[in-house]
CSV table of C-alpha atoms in Angstrom, one decimal:
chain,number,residue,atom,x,y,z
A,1,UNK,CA,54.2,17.9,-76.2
A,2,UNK,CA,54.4,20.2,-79.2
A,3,UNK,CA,58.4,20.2,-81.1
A,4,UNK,CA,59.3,23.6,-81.6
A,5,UNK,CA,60.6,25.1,-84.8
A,6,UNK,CA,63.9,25.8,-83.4
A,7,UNK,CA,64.6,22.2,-82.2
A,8,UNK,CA,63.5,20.8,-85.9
A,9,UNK,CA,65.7,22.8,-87.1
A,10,UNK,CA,68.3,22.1,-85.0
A,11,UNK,CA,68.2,18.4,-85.4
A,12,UNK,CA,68.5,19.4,-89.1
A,13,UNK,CA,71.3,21.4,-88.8
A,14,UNK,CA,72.8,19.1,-86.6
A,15,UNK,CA,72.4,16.3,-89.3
A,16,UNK,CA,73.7,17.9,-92.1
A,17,UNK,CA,76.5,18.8,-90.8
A,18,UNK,CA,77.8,15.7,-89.6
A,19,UNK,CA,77.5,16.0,-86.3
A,20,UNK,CA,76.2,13.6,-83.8
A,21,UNK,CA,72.7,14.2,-82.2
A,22,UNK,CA,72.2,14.8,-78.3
A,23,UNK,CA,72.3,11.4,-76.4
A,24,UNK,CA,73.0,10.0,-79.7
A,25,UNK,CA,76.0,7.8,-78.1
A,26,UNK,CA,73.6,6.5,-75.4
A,27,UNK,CA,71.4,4.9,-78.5
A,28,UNK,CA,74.2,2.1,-79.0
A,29,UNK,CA,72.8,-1.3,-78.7
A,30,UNK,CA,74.0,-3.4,-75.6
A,31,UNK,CA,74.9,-6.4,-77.6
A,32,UNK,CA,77.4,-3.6,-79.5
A,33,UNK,CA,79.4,-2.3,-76.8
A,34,UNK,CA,82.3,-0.1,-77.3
A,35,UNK,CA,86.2,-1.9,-76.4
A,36,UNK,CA,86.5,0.1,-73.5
A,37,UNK,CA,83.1,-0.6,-72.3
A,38,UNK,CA,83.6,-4.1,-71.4
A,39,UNK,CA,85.8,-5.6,-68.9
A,40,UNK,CA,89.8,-4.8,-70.1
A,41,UNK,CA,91.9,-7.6,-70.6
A,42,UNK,CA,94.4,-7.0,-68.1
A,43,UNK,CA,93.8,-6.4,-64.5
A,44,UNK,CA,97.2,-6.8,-63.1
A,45,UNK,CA,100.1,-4.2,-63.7
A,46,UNK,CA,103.2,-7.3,-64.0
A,47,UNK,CA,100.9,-8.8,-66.7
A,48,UNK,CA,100.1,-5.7,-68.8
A,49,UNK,CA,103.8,-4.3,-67.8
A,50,UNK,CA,105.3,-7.7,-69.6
A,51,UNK,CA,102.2,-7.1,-72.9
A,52,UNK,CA,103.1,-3.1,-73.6
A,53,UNK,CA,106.7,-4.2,-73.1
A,54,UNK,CA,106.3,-7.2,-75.9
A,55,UNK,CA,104.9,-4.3,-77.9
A,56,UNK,CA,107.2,-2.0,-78.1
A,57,UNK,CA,110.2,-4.5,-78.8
A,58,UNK,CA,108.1,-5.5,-82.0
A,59,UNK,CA,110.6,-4.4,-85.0
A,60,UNK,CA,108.1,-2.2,-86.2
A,61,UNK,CA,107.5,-0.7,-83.3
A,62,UNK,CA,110.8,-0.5,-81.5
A,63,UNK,CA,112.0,1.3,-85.5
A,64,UNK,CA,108.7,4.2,-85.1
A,65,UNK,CA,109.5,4.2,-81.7
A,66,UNK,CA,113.2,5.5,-81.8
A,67,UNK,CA,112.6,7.8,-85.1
A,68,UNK,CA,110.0,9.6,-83.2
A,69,UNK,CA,112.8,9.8,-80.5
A,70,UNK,CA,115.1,11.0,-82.7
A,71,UNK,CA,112.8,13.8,-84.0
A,72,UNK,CA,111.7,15.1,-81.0
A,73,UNK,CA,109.0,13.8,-80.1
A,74,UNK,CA,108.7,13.3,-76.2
A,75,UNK,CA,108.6,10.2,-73.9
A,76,UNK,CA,105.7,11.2,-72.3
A,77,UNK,CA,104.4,11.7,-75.7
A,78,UNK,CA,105.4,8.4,-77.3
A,79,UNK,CA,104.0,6.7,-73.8
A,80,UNK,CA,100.6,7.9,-73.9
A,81,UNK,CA,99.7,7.3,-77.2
A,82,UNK,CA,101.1,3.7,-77.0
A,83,UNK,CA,98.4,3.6,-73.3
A,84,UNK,CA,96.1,5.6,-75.0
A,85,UNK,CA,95.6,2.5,-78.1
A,86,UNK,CA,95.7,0.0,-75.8
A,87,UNK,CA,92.9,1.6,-74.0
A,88,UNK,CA,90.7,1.7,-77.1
A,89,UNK,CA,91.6,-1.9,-78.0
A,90,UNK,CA,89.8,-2.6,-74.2
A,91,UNK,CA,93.4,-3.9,-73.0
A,92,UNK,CA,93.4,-2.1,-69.6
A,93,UNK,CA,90.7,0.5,-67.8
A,94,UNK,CA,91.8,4.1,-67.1
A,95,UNK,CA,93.4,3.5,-63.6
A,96,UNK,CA,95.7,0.8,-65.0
A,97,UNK,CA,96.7,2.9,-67.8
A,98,UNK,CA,97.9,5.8,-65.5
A,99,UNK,CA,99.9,3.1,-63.3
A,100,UNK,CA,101.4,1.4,-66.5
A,101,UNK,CA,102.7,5.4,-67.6
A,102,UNK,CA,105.9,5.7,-65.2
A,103,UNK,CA,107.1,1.8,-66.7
A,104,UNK,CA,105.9,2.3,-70.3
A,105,UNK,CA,108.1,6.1,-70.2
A,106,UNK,CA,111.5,4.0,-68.6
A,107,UNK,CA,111.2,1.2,-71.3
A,108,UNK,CA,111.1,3.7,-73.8
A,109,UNK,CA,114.0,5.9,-72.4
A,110,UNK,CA,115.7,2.5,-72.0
A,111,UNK,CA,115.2,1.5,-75.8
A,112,UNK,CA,116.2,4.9,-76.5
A,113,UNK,CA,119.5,4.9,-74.5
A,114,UNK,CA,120.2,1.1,-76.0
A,115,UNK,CA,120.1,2.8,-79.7
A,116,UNK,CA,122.5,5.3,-78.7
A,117,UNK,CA,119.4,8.5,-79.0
A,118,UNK,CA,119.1,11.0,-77.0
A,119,UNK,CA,115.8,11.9,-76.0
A,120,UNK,CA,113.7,14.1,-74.2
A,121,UNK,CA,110.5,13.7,-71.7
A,122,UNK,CA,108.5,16.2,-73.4
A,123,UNK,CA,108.6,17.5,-77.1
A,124,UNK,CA,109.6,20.5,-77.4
A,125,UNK,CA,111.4,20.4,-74.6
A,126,UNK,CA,114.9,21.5,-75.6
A,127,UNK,CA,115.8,24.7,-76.6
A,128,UNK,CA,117.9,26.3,-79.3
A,129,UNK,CA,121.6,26.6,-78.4
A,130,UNK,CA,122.1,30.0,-76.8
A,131,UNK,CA,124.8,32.0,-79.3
A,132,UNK,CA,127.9,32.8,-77.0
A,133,UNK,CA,131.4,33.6,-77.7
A,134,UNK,CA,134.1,30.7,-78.5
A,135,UNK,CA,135.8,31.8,-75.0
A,136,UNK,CA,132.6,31.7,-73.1
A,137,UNK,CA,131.8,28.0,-75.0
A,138,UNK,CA,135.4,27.1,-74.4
A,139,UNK,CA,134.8,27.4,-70.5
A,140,UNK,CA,131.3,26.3,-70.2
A,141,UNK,CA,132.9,23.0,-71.6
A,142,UNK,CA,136.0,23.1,-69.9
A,143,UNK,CA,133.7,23.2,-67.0
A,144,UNK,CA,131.9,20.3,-67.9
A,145,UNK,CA,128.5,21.6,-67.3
A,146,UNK,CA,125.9,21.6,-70.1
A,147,UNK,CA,122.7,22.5,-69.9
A,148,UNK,CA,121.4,19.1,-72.2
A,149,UNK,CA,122.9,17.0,-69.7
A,150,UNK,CA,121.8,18.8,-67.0
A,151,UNK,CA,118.0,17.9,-68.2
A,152,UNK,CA,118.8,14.5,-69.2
A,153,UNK,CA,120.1,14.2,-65.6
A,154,UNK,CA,116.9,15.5,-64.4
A,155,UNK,CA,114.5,13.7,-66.6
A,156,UNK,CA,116.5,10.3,-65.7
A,157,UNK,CA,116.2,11.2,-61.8
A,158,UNK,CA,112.5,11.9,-62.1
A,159,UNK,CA,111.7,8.2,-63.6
A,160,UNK,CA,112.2,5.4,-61.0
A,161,UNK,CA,113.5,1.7,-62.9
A,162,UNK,CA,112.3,0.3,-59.8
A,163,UNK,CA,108.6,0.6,-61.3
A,164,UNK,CA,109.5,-1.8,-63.7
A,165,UNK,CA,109.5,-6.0,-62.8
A,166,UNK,CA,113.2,-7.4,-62.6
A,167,UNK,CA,112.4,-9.7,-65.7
A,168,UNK,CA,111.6,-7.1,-68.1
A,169,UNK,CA,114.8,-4.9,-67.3
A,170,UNK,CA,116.7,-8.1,-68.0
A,171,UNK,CA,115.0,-8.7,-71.5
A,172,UNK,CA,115.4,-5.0,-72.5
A,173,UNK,CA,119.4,-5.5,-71.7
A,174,UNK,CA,118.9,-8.5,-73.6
A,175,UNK,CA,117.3,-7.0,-76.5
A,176,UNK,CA,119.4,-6.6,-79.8
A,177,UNK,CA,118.3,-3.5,-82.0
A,178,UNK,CA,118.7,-4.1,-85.2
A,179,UNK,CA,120.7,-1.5,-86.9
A,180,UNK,CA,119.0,1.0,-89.7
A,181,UNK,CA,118.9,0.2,-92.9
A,182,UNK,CA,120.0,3.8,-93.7
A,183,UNK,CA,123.6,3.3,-91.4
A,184,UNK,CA,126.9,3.1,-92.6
A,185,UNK,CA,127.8,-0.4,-92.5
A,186,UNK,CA,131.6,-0.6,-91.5
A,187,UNK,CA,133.5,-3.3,-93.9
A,188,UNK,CA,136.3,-4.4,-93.3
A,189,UNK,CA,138.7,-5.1,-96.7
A,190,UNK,CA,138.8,-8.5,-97.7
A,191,UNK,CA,141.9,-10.6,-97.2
A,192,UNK,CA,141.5,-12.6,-100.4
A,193,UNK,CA,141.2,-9.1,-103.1
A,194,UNK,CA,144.9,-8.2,-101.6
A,195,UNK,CA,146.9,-10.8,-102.5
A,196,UNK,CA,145.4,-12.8,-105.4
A,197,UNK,CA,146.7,-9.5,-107.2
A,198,UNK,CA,149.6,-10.9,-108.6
């Protein structure tokens, strides 16, 4: 069987450019696999539940966790990448991933409302303020509606706690955030400067 010119040169084309030739990822050796080729290292959604949760209350973590919060990146967002890594690491296989999504989402919200950040499921999500006259923004909050709580209260209703195992909703009210480095720290004036004075 005779190669054309056209395949030549596209297998030239294709290798100068960088780009990977057809079937080239079927080529890999079998002693080689890729992480997510093998068998994951979790199987069972209370273990892998307890493992993400250990990983997001890192320091590190939990600190890029909550300033992507606060900048308005999404739960959903924040969830899937963290599910997404472990994935590539060959932690879990696809179907565990989606099951471990609905928990990952509430620990996150749950770190969020701990730090005192308000959040949102999906970036982008929120909407500039509509521009309304002090009297009509006088009686919207007279009123007590607001349409930011009115999403939070939907985004909170639409994730069940149940999902996640008794144990680690009692270690994420046991967690202490450290606070950022950035805060005010309160001080209080020291007793002893006041009255040595004299």
């Amino acid at each position: 069987m005779a190669v054309s010119d056209k395949a030549v040169e596209f297998l030239e084309n294709s290798l100068d450019t960088g780009r990977p030739v057809p079937g080239q990822s079927l080529t890999n050796s079998p002693e080689q696999p890729y992480k997510w080729e093998q068998p994951p290292e979790f199987v069972n959604t209370n273990e892998a539940t307890t493992y993400v949760f250990g990983l997001l209350t890192e320091p590190e973590t939990t600190s890029n966790l909550l300033m992507s919060v606060m900048n308005g990146v999404g739960i959903i967002d924040l969830a899937s990448i963290v599910l997404y890594s472990g994935f590539l690491e060959g932690k879990w296989n696809p179907d565990l991933m989606t099951l471990l999504m609905e928990p990952t989402m509430y620990m996150i919200m749950a770190l969020a409302e701990k730090a005192d950040i308000e959040y949102q499921m999906e970036s982008g999500e929120s909407e500039q303020p509509i521009e309304m006259s002090p009297d009509k923004e006088i009686n919207m909050l007279k009123g007590g509606i607001s349409e930011l709580d009115n999403m939070k209260k939907q985004a909170t209703q639409q994730v069940n706690e149940k999902v996640v195992p008794q144990n680690i909703q009692e270690m994420i009210e046991e967690t202490e955030l450290s606070p950022s480095l950035l805060e005010k720290v309160k001080s209080k004036p020291s007793s002893s400067l006041l009255g040595k004075g004299e």
